[in-house]
Amino acid sequence: NQKLLYMEAVKKGIDKREDVIEKTENFKKQLVGKTFGQEILKEIRVSDKEIDDYYNSHKEDYEQINVSDIYIKADPTKGITKADALARAREVYDKSKAGEDWNKLVMQYSDDERTKERGGSRGYVQRGEFGPDIDAKIFPMKKGEITVPLEVSGGYFILKINEGSAPIPEGQLKRRVESQIINEKLVEYVNGLRDEAKVEVYRDRLEESTKSE
């Protein structure tokens, strides 16, 4: 069907229209650029030493921590303002610090339906998932500790630390570090091309200026 439609479009001169030519050229550039990028990635090699050195310089980036949450949602459509949500979150925090059963508090107060039935457990979360502000608060914490209400989009979290911070599993760690190094090498290569292109543009303009004098 596509072939028949293409042939008919060519007969009607659709392929000669400026908008079609422009879109075709843009698609061609994207396809060629993507293909070239894939070829570059195939050529990039990362040694075990590079992986070890990179990890040793960025250990904190590859930590994980096991937490449970109670999420208090602000919902203006139901008359629950952000201030109301904060007040409720503080109430829950105070009860948790007073020793009330965490699982009962989850069932009674949490608006996180995904984790509610398992005591609020989110399992292991990696550094970066909550963002730098929350990471800075929770990763130094120890097993059993509970955070004050933490502001997030749409409400507040109270987090309980089930297991303190630890490196992500070794197999996953190596893959992630290797992937990061490859991405950085690719960016470095592209930046080199960009700098080279700027030099070429400067040379062309310089030659034009010289000719006009």
Short mmCIF file of C-alpha atoms in Angstrom, two decimals:
data_model
loop_
_atom_site.label_atom_id
_atom_site.label_comp_id
_atom_site.label_asym_id
_atom_site.label_seq_id
_atom_site.Cartn_x
_atom_site.Cartn_y
_atom_site.Cartn_z
CA ASN A 1 0.00 0.00 0.00
CA GLN A 2 2.77 2.42 0.95
CA LYS A 3 4.56 1.75 -2.33
CA LEU A 4 1.40 2.42 -4.36
CA LEU A 5 0.74 5.63 -2.44
CA TYR A 6 4.33 6.74 -3.00
CA MET A 7 4.13 6.09 -6.75
CA GLU A 8 0.89 8.03 -7.02
CA ALA A 9 2.34 10.90 -4.97
CA VAL A 10 5.34 11.10 -7.32
CA LYS A 11 3.01 11.22 -10.34
CA LYS A 12 1.25 14.19 -8.77
CA GLY A 13 4.57 15.91 -8.01
CA ILE A 14 4.21 15.74 -4.25
CA ASP A 15 7.89 14.84 -3.94
CA LYS A 16 8.82 18.15 -5.57
CA ARG A 17 7.01 20.31 -3.02
CA GLU A 18 9.31 22.49 -0.90
CA ASP A 19 7.80 21.37 2.41
CA VAL A 20 8.22 17.70 1.50
CA ILE A 21 11.80 18.26 0.31
CA GLU A 22 12.63 20.09 3.56
CA LYS A 23 11.13 17.33 5.72
CA THR A 24 12.93 14.67 3.67
CA GLU A 25 16.26 16.44 4.12
CA ASN A 26 15.69 16.84 7.86
CA PHE A 27 14.83 13.15 8.20
CA LYS A 28 17.89 12.22 6.16
CA LYS A 29 20.14 14.32 8.43
CA GLN A 30 18.66 12.73 11.53
CA LEU A 31 19.02 9.22 10.12
CA VAL A 32 22.60 9.75 8.95
CA GLY A 33 23.58 11.44 12.22
CA LYS A 34 22.00 8.68 14.32
CA THR A 35 23.67 5.97 12.24
CA PHE A 36 27.04 7.70 12.53
CA GLY A 37 26.54 8.01 16.30
CA GLN A 38 25.89 4.28 16.53
CA GLU A 39 29.07 3.61 14.53
CA ILE A 40 31.07 5.80 16.92
CA LEU A 41 29.64 3.96 19.94
CA LYS A 42 30.79 0.65 18.47
CA GLU A 43 34.35 1.99 18.31
CA ILE A 44 34.47 3.28 21.90
CA ARG A 45 36.34 0.95 24.24
CA VAL A 46 36.36 1.17 28.03
CA SER A 47 38.99 -0.67 30.07
CA ASP A 48 38.48 -2.18 33.53
CA LYS A 49 40.98 0.35 34.87
CA GLU A 50 38.91 3.23 33.50
CA ILE A 51 35.84 1.78 35.18
CA ASP A 52 37.64 1.37 38.52
CA ASP A 53 39.15 4.86 38.37
CA TYR A 54 35.84 6.48 37.44
CA TYR A 55 33.96 4.65 40.19
CA ASN A 56 36.54 5.54 42.83
CA SER A 57 36.13 9.21 41.87
CA HIS A 58 32.31 9.10 41.84
CA LYS A 59 31.36 6.57 44.52
CA GLU A 60 28.49 8.63 45.90
CA ASP A 61 26.80 8.66 42.49
CA TYR A 62 26.35 4.89 42.67
CA GLU A 63 24.75 4.46 46.09
CA GLN A 64 21.31 3.10 46.89
CA ILE A 65 19.15 3.13 50.00
CA ASN A 66 16.10 1.08 51.03
CA VAL A 67 13.12 3.19 52.15
CA SER A 68 9.42 3.13 52.87
CA ASP A 69 7.20 6.15 52.41
CA ILE A 70 4.07 7.82 53.60
CA TYR A 71 2.90 10.30 50.98
CA ILE A 72 0.55 13.11 51.94
CA LYS A 73 -1.03 14.63 48.85
CA ALA A 74 -2.16 18.21 48.39
CA ASP A 75 -5.36 18.24 46.35
CA PRO A 76 -6.92 21.68 45.81
CA THR A 77 -9.88 20.07 44.00
CA LYS A 78 -10.79 18.46 47.34
CA GLY A 79 -9.97 21.54 49.36
CA ILE A 80 -6.60 20.16 50.58
CA THR A 81 -4.04 22.95 50.22
CA LYS A 82 -0.26 22.53 50.40
CA ALA A 83 -0.41 23.99 53.90
CA ASP A 84 -3.07 21.43 54.88
CA ALA A 85 -0.90 18.62 53.50
CA LEU A 86 2.12 19.88 55.45
CA ALA A 87 0.12 20.03 58.68
CA ARG A 88 -1.08 16.47 58.14
CA ALA A 89 2.44 15.30 57.28
CA ARG A 90 3.77 16.84 60.50
CA GLU A 91 1.04 15.07 62.45
CA VAL A 92 2.04 11.73 60.92
CA TYR A 93 5.72 12.43 61.58
CA ASP A 94 5.03 13.23 65.23
CA LYS A 95 3.06 9.99 65.62
CA SER A 96 5.82 7.94 64.00
CA LYS A 97 8.46 9.51 66.28
CA ALA A 98 6.22 8.78 69.27
CA GLY A 99 6.46 5.09 68.39
CA GLU A 100 3.14 4.43 66.68
CA ASP A 101 3.17 1.41 64.35
CA TRP A 102 4.54 2.44 60.93
CA ASN A 103 2.38 0.01 58.94
CA LYS A 104 -0.77 1.29 60.62
CA LEU A 105 0.23 4.88 59.89
CA VAL A 106 0.80 3.93 56.23
CA MET A 107 -2.64 2.35 55.94
CA GLN A 108 -4.34 5.25 57.71
CA TYR A 109 -2.62 8.23 56.11
CA SER A 110 -0.61 7.45 52.96
CA ASP A 111 -1.91 8.59 49.57
CA ASP A 112 0.67 6.45 47.73
CA GLU A 113 -1.53 3.64 46.44
CA ARG A 114 1.42 1.86 44.80
CA THR A 115 3.20 1.20 48.10
CA LYS A 116 0.36 1.32 50.62
CA GLU A 117 -0.37 -2.41 50.65
CA ARG A 118 3.27 -3.29 51.39
CA GLY A 119 3.83 -1.02 54.34
CA GLY A 120 4.93 1.87 52.15
CA SER A 121 8.00 -0.03 50.94
CA ARG A 122 9.65 1.44 47.84
CA GLY A 123 12.55 -1.01 48.04
CA TYR A 124 15.95 0.27 46.99
CA VAL A 125 16.13 3.71 45.40
CA GLN A 126 19.30 5.01 43.82
CA ARG A 127 20.90 8.37 44.39
CA GLY A 128 19.26 10.87 42.06
CA GLU A 129 15.74 9.39 42.05
CA PHE A 130 14.47 11.84 44.68
CA GLY A 131 16.70 14.72 43.60
CA PRO A 132 19.76 16.26 45.29
CA ASP A 133 17.95 18.02 48.15
CA ILE A 134 16.26 14.87 49.45
CA ASP A 135 19.34 12.74 48.71
CA ALA A 136 21.40 15.01 50.94
CA LYS A 137 18.99 14.34 53.80
CA ILE A 138 18.35 10.60 53.50
CA PHE A 139 21.65 9.05 52.40
CA PRO A 140 23.52 9.88 55.65
CA MET A 141 20.63 8.42 57.71
CA LYS A 142 20.74 5.05 59.47
CA LYS A 143 18.39 2.07 59.50
CA GLY A 144 15.17 2.79 61.40
CA GLU A 145 15.41 6.57 61.21
CA ILE A 146 12.47 8.61 59.90
CA THR A 147 12.66 11.88 58.02
CA VAL A 148 10.78 15.06 58.73
CA PRO A 149 8.18 15.87 56.04
CA LEU A 150 9.97 16.39 52.73
CA GLU A 151 8.37 18.59 50.11
CA VAL A 152 7.90 17.03 46.67
CA SER A 153 5.74 17.84 43.68
CA GLY A 154 2.12 17.68 44.81
CA GLY A 155 2.68 17.03 48.49
CA TYR A 156 5.02 15.68 51.17
CA PHE A 157 6.91 12.47 51.88
CA ILE A 158 7.81 11.01 55.25
CA LEU A 159 10.49 8.38 54.59
CA LYS A 160 11.58 5.53 56.83
CA ILE A 161 15.07 4.11 56.28
CA ASN A 162 14.88 0.31 56.06
CA GLU A 163 18.53 -0.18 55.13
CA GLY A 164 21.28 2.44 55.13
CA SER A 165 23.13 3.53 52.01
CA ALA A 166 25.26 0.96 50.18
CA PRO A 167 26.82 0.59 46.71
CA ILE A 168 24.50 -0.72 43.98
CA PRO A 169 25.06 -4.43 43.06
CA GLU A 170 28.42 -5.09 41.40
CA GLY A 171 27.11 -6.34 38.04
CA GLN A 172 24.75 -3.38 37.70
CA LEU A 173 27.48 -1.05 38.94
CA LYS A 174 29.94 -2.01 36.21
CA ARG A 175 27.31 -1.61 33.45
CA ARG A 176 26.24 1.81 34.71
CA VAL A 177 29.77 3.15 35.11
CA GLU A 178 30.77 1.83 31.69
CA SER A 179 27.68 3.42 30.11
CA GLN A 180 28.46 6.75 31.77
CA ILE A 181 32.06 6.71 30.53
CA ILE A 182 30.89 5.89 26.98
CA ASN A 183 28.40 8.77 27.09
CA GLU A 184 31.08 11.17 28.29
CA LYS A 185 33.47 10.04 25.56
CA LEU A 186 30.74 10.53 22.96
CA VAL A 187 29.99 14.03 24.29
CA GLU A 188 33.71 14.82 24.20
CA TYR A 189 33.88 13.66 20.58
CA VAL A 190 30.85 15.76 19.60
CA ASN A 191 32.26 18.80 21.39
CA GLY A 192 35.47 18.30 19.43
CA LEU A 193 33.48 18.31 16.19
CA ARG A 194 31.67 21.46 17.33
CA ASP A 195 34.94 23.23 18.10
CA GLU A 196 36.35 22.12 14.76
CA ALA A 197 33.26 23.40 12.96
CA LYS A 198 33.65 26.80 14.67
CA VAL A 199 37.25 26.97 13.47
CA GLU A 200 36.17 26.15 9.91
CA VAL A 201 33.46 28.84 9.99
CA TYR A 202 36.01 31.35 11.29
CA ARG A 203 38.46 30.41 8.52
CA ASP A 204 35.77 30.76 5.84
CA ARG A 205 34.77 34.19 7.14
CA LEU A 206 38.39 35.25 7.38
CA GLU A 207 39.00 34.23 3.75
CA GLU A 208 35.90 36.13 2.61
CA SER A 209 37.06 39.21 4.52
CA THR A 210 40.53 39.00 2.98
CA LYS A 211 39.13 38.68 -0.55
CA SER A 212 36.90 41.72 -0.12
CA GLU A 213 39.79 43.98 0.93
#
